[in-house]
Coordinates of C-alpha atoms in Angstrom, one line a residue:
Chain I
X1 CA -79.2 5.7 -15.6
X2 CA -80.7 6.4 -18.9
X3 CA -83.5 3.8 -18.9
X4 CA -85.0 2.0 -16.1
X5 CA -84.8 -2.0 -15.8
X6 CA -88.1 -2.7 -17.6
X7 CA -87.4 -0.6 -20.3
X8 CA -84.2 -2.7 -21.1
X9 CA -86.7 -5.8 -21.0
X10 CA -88.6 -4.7 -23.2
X11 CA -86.8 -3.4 -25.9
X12 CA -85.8 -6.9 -27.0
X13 CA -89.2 -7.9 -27.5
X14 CA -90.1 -5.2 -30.6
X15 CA -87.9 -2.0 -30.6
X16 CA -84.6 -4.0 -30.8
X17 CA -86.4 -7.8 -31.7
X18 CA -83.4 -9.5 -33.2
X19 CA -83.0 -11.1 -35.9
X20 CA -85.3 -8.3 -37.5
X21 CA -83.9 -4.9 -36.0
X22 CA -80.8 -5.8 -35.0
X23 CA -79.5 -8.0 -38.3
X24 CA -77.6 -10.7 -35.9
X25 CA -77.6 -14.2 -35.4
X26 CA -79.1 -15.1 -39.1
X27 CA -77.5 -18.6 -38.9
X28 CA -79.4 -20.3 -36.4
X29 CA -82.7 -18.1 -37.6
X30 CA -82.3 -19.5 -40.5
X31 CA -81.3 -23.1 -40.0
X32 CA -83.5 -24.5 -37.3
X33 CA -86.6 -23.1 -38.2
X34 CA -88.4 -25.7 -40.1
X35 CA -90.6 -26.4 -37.3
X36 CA -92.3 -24.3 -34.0
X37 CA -90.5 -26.8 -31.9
X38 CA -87.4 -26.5 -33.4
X39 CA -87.1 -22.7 -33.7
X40 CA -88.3 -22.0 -29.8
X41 CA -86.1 -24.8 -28.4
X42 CA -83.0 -23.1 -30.3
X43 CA -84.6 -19.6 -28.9
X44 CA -84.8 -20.9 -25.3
X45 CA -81.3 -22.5 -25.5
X46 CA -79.8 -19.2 -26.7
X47 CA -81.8 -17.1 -24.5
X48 CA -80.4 -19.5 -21.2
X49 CA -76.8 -18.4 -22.9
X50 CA -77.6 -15.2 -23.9
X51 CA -79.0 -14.4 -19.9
X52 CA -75.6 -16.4 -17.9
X53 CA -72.9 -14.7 -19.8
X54 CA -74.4 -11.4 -19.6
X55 CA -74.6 -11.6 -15.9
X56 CA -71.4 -13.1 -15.6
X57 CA -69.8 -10.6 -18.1
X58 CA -71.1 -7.7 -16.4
X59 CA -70.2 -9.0 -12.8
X60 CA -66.1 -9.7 -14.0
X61 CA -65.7 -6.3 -16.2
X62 CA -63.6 -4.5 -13.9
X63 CA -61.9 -7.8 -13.8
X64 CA -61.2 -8.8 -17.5
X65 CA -58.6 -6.2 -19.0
X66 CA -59.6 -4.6 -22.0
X67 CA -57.0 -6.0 -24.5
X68 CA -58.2 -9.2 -23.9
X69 CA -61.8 -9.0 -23.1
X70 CA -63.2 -11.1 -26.4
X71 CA -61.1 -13.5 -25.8
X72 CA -62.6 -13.9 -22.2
X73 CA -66.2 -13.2 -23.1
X74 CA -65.6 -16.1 -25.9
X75 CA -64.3 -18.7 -22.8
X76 CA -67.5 -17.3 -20.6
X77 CA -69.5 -17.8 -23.3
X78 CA -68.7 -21.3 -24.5
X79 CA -69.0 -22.4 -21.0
X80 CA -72.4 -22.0 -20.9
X81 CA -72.7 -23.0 -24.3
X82 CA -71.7 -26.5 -23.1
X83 CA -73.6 -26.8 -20.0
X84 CA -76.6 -26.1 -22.1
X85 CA -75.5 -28.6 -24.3
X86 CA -74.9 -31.4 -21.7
X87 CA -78.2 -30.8 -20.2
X88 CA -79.8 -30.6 -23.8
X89 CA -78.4 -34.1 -24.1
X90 CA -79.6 -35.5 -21.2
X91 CA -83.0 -33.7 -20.8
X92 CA -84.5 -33.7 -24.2
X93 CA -82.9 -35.6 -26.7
X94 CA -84.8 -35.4 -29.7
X95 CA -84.3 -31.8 -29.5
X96 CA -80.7 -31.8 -28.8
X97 CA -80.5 -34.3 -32.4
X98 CA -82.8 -32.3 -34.3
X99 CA -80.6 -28.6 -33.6
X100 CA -77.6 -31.1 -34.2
X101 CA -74.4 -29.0 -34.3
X102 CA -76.3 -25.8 -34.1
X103 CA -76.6 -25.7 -30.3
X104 CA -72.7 -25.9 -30.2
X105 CA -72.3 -23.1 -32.6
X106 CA -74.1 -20.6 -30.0
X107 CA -70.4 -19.7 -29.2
X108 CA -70.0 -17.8 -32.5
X109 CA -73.7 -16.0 -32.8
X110 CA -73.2 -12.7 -33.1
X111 CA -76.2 -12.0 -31.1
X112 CA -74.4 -13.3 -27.7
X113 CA -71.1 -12.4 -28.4
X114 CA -72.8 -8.6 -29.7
X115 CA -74.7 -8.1 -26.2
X116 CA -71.7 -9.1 -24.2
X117 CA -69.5 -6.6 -25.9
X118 CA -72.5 -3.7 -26.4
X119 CA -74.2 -3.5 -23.5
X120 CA -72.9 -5.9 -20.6
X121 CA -69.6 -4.3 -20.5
X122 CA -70.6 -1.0 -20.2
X123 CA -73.9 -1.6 -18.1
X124 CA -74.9 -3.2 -14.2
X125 CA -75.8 -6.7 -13.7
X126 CA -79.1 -6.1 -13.1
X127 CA -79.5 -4.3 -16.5
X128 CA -77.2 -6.9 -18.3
X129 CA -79.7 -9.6 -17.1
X130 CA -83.0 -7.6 -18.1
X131 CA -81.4 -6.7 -21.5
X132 CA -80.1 -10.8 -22.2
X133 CA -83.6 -11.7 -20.8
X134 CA -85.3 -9.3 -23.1
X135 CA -82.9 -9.9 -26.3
X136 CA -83.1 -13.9 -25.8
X137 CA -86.9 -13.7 -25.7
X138 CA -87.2 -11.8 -28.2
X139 CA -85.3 -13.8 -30.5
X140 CA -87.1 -16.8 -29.3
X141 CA -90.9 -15.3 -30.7
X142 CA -89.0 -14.4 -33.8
X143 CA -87.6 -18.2 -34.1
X144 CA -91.2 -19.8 -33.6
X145 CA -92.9 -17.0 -35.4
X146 CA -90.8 -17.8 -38.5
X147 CA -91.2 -21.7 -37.6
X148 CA -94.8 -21.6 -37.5
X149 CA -95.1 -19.7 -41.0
X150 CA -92.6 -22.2 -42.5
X151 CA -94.1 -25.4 -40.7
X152 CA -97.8 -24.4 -41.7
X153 CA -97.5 -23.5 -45.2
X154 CA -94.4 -26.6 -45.9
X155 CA -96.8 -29.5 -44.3
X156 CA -100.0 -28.1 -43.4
X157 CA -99.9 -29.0 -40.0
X158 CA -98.6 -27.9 -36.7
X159 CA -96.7 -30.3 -34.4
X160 CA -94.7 -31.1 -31.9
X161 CA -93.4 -31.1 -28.7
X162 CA -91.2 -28.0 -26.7
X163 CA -89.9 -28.8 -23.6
X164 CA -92.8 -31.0 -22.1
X165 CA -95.7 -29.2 -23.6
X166 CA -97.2 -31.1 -26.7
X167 CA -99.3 -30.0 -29.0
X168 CA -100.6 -31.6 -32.8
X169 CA -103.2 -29.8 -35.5
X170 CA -103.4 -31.7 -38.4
X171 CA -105.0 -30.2 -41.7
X172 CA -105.0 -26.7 -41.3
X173 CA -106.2 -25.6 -44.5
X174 CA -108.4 -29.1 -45.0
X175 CA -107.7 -31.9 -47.1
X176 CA -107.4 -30.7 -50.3
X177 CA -104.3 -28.1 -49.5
X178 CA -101.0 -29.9 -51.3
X179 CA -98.1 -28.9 -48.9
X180 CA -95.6 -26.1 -49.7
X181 CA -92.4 -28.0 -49.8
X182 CA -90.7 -25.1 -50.9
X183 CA -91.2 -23.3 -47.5
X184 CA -89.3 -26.3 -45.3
X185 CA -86.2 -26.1 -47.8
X186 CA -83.0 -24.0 -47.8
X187 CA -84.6 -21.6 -50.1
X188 CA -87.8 -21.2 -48.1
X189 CA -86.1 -20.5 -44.8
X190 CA -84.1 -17.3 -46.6
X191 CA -87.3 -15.9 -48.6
X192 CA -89.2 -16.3 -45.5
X193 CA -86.8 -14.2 -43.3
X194 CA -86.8 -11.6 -46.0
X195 CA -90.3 -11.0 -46.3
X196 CA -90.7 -11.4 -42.7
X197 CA -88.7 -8.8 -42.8
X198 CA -90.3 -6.3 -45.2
X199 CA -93.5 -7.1 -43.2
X200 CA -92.4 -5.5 -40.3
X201 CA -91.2 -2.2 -42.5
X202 CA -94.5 -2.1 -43.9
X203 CA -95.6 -2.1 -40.3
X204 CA -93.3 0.4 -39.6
X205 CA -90.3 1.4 -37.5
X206 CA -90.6 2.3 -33.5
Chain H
X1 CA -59.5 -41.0 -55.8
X2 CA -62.5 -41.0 -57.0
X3 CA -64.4 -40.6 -53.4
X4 CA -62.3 -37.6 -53.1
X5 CA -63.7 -36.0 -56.0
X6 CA -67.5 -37.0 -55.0
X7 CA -66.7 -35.4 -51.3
X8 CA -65.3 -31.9 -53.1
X9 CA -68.4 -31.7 -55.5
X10 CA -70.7 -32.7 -52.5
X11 CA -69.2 -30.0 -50.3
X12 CA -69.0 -27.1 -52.8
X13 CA -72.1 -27.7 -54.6
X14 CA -74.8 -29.8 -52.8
X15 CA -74.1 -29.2 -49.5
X16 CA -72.8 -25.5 -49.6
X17 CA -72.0 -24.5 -46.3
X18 CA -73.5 -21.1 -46.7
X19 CA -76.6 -21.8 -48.8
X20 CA -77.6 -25.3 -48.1
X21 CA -76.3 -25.7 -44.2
X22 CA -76.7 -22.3 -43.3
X23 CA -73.3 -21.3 -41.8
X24 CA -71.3 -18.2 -42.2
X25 CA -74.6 -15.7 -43.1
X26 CA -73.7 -12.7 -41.0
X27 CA -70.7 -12.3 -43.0
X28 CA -72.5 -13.3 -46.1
X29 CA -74.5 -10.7 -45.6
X30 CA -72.4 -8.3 -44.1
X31 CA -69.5 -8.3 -46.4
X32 CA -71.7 -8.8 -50.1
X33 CA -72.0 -5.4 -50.7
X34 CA -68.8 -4.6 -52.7
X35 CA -67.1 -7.3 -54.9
X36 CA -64.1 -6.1 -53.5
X37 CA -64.6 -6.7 -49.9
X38 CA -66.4 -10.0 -50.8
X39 CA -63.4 -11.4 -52.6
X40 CA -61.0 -10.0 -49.5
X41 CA -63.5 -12.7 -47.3
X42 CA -63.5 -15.4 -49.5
X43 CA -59.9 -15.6 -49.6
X44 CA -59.4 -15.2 -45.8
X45 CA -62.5 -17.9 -45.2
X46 CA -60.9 -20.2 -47.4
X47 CA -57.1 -19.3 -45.4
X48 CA -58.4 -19.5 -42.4
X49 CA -61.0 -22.7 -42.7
X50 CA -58.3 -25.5 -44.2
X51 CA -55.9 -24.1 -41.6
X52 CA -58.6 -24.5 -38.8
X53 CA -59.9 -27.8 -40.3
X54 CA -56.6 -29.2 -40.3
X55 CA -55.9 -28.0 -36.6
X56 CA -59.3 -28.8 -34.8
X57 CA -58.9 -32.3 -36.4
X58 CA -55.6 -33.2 -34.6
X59 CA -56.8 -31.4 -31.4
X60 CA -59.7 -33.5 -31.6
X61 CA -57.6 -37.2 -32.2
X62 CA -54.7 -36.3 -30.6
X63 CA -55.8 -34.4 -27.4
X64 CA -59.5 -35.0 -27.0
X65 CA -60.1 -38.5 -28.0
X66 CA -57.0 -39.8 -26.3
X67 CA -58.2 -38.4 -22.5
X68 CA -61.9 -38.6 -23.2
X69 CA -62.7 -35.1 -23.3
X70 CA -64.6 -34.5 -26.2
X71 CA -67.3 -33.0 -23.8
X72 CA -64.7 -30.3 -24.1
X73 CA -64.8 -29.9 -28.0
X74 CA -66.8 -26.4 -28.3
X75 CA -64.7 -24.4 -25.9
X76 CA -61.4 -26.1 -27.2
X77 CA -62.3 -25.8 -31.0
X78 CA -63.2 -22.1 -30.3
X79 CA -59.7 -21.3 -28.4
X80 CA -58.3 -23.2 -31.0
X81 CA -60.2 -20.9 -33.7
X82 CA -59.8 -17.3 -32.1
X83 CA -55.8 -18.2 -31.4
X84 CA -55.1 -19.2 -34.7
X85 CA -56.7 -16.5 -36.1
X86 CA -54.9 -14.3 -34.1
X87 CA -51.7 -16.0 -34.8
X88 CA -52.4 -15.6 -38.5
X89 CA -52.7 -12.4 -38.2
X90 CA -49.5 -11.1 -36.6
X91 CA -47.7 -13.9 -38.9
X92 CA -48.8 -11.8 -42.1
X93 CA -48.6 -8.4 -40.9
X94 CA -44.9 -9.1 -39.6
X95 CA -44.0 -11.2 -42.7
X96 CA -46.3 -10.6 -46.1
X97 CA -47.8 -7.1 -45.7
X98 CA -49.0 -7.3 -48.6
X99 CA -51.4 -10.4 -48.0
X100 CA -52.0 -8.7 -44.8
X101 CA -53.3 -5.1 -46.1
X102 CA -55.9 -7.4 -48.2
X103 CA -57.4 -9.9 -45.8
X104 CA -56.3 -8.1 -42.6
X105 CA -59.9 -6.5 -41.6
X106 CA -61.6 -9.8 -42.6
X107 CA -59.6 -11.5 -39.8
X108 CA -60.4 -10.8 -36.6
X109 CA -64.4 -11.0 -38.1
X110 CA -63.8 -15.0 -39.2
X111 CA -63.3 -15.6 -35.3
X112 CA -67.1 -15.5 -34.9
X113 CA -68.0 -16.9 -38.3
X114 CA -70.0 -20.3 -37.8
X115 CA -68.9 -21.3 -41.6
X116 CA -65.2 -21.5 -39.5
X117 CA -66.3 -23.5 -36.5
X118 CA -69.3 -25.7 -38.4
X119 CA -67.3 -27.1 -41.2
X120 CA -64.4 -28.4 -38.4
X121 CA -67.5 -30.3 -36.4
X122 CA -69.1 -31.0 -39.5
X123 CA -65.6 -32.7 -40.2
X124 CA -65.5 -34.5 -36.8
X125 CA -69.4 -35.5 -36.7
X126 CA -68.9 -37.1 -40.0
X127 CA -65.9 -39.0 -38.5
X128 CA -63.6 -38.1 -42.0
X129 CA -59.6 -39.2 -41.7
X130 CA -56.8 -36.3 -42.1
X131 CA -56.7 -36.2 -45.7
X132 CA -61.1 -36.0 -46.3
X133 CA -61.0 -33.5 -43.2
X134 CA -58.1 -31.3 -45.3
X135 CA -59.9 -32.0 -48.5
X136 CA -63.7 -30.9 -47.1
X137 CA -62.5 -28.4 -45.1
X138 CA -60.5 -26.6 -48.4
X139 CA -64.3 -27.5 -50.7
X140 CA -66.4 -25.7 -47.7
X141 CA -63.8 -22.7 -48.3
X142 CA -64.6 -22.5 -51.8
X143 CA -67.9 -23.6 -52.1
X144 CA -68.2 -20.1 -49.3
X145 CA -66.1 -18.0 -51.7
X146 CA -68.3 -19.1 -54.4
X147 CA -71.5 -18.4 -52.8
X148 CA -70.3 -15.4 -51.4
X149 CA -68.6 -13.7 -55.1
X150 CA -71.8 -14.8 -56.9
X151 CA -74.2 -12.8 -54.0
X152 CA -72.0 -9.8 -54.5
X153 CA -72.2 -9.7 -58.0
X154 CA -75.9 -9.8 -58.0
X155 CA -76.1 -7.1 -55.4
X156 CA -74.2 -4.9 -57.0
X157 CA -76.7 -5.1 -59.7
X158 CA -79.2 -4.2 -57.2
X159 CA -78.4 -1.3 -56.1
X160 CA -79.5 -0.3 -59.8
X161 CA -82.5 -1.3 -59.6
X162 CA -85.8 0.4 -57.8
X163 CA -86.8 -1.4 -54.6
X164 CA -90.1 -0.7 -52.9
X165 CA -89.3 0.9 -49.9
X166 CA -90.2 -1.7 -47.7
X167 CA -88.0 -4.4 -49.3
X168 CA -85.1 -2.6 -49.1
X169 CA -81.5 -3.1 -47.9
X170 CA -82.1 -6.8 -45.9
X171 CA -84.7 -7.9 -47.0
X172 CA -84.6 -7.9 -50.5
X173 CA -80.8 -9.3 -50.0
X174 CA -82.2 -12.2 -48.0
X175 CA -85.2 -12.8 -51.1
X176 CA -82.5 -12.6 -53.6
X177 CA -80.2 -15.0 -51.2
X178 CA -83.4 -17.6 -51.5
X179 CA -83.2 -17.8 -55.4
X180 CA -79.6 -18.0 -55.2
X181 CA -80.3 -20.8 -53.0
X182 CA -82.8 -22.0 -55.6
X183 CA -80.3 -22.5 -57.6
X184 CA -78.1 -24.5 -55.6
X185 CA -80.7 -26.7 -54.8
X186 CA -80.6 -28.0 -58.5
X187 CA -77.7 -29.9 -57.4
X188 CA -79.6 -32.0 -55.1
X189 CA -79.6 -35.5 -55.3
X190 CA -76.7 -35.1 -57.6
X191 CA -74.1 -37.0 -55.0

């Protein structure tokens, strides 16, 4: 046992924070971070995922034979995938149309697929679950972190409304700021990751 | 005839799957480096994607619509997916080697590309018939391919040029990736 429990926690949340360390999963960052509400309800979805298949990978890998074992952690995985996505459905709809068919597409992020194969495979449940807990909310502060830059500087404002807990600033910058369009686009969401990105160079690696 | 032509401008150009949707970036990334590992993608995305599009469609109205399962779509459409691919694989090593020694390391890779599985729900959540499905899934091929040589061209260029230290490798990919998607934006509002 190389690291204890917490230490697998916690890597996920800044020695290993994907997307920015561990270059996985770019599609969702990318896509469903216009808004804060947007990018953690996509972040708490894929950590939910991220946490069940881990556990459940880890439990059955004396189980799965190796020849086959993406194969099975792809059926594990878009099991949960879909009972996220029922409940999703019937829990908070506007979410579950605003992520459209980027909930679905869980099943092929690398991130889930990544931590089943790297480290539930080889490791104990209990670790698999600290490390999918860890990785998942890691990946959920870098959704909304990326979301709130984009959201603020495209319209100015911050609002909206994750998982029950509602929240609405108008006019951050006053009334005279003209919104940053550019920031909620396509383009935005890629030059935002990227300097993100070199911000967190510049603040160095751990 | 002329719809079709609207739907394959729409889907290579204004609604490019990899720089408009956002699908397929970790092997956008991944596999712009070299030209020549970039064109051995494209041609495998665009293989594998009509061949999926085509596949998930009739699973979808022929299996799942029939017995009301489309509650079931992600985990059949991904079966679907990772077997085909599969199946393509051992079809080309066993009978064109030759195709197979160029696209065979891209293959097993496409399984967990989201340009594969997004462009055959794109196809179902936009409720197209056999022929659009065929025709939209072959235009989000290319429009990839497209995206995907053009990126690798300008990297190459990159690698000549002096990056502060901070932007480099990623990050100065994903800020050139942004202009790249600047341009595509252009097309906007065109369909």
């Amino acid at each position: 046992m190389a690291k204890s429990i917490a230490q697998e926690f916690t890597k996920g949340l800044w020695a290993e924070i994907p997307p920015f360390r561990l270059v996985l999963g770019l599609c969702p960052t990318l896509a469903v971070t216009k808004t804060v509400q947007d990018g953690i309800g996509m972040g708490i979805a894929t950590t939910f995922v991220l946490l069940c298949s881990n556990i459940l990978v880890s439990a059955l890998k004396k189980v799965i034979p190796s020849k086959v074992r993406i194969a099975g952690y792809i059926i594990i995985i878009a099991t949960f995938v879909t009972v996220i996505e029922m409940m999703m459905k019937a829990y908070t709809y506007e979410l579950f149309q605003s992520l459209g068919i980027f909930i679905p597409l869980i099943v092929v992020n690398c991130i889930v697929l990544g931590r089943a194969e790297a480290f539930a495979s080889k490791n104990g449940v209990v670790a698999s679950a600290a490390d999918g807990l860890g990785i998942g909310l890691g990946f959920t502060m870098s959704l909304g972190a990326l979301g709130a830059v984009r959201e603020i500087l495209g319209t100015g404002a911050l609002k909206g409304d994750v998982f029950g807990f509602v929240y609405n600033i108008p006019g951050i910058f006053g009334d005279a700021f003209q919104p940053f369009g550019f920031m909620v686009e396509a383009p935005g969401a890629f030059m935002g990751l990227g300097l993100m990105l070199c911000m967190l160079n510049l603040i160095g690696k751990k | 005839m002329g719809d079709y032509i609207v739907l394959i401008i729409s889907c290579i150009f204004v609604n490019n799957i990899m720089l408009a949707q956002f699908l397929g970036n970790c092997p956008f990334f991944g596999t712009s480096k070299k030209m020549e590992t970039a064109v051995g993608m494209a041609m495998a995305v665009i293989f594998v994607l009509v061949l999926a599009g085509v596949i998930t469609w009739m699973a979808e109205a022929f299996i799942l619509k029939p017995f009301n399962l489309e509650y079931l779509r992600t985990i059949a459409f991904i079966v679907v997916i990772a077997s085909l691919v599969q199946f393509v694989e051992m079809f080309l090593k066993k009978s064109i080697p030759a195709l197979y020694a160029g696209l065979g390391i891209f293959l097993p890779l496409i399984t967990t590309n989201c340009a594969v599985m997004g462009a055959c729900l794109i196809n179902i959540n936009e409720e197209y018939t056999f022929l659009q499905a065929l025709v939209a899934s072959f235009s989000y091929a290319v429009g990839f391919g497209l995206a995907l040589i053009l990126f690798a061209g300008v990297r190459e260029k990159i690698l000549l040029a002096r990056v502060p230290k901070p932007l480099q490798d990623t990050s100065i990919a994903l800020v050139t990736a942004g202009i790249l998607s600047m341009a595509f934006y252009a097309f906007k509002g065109m369909v």
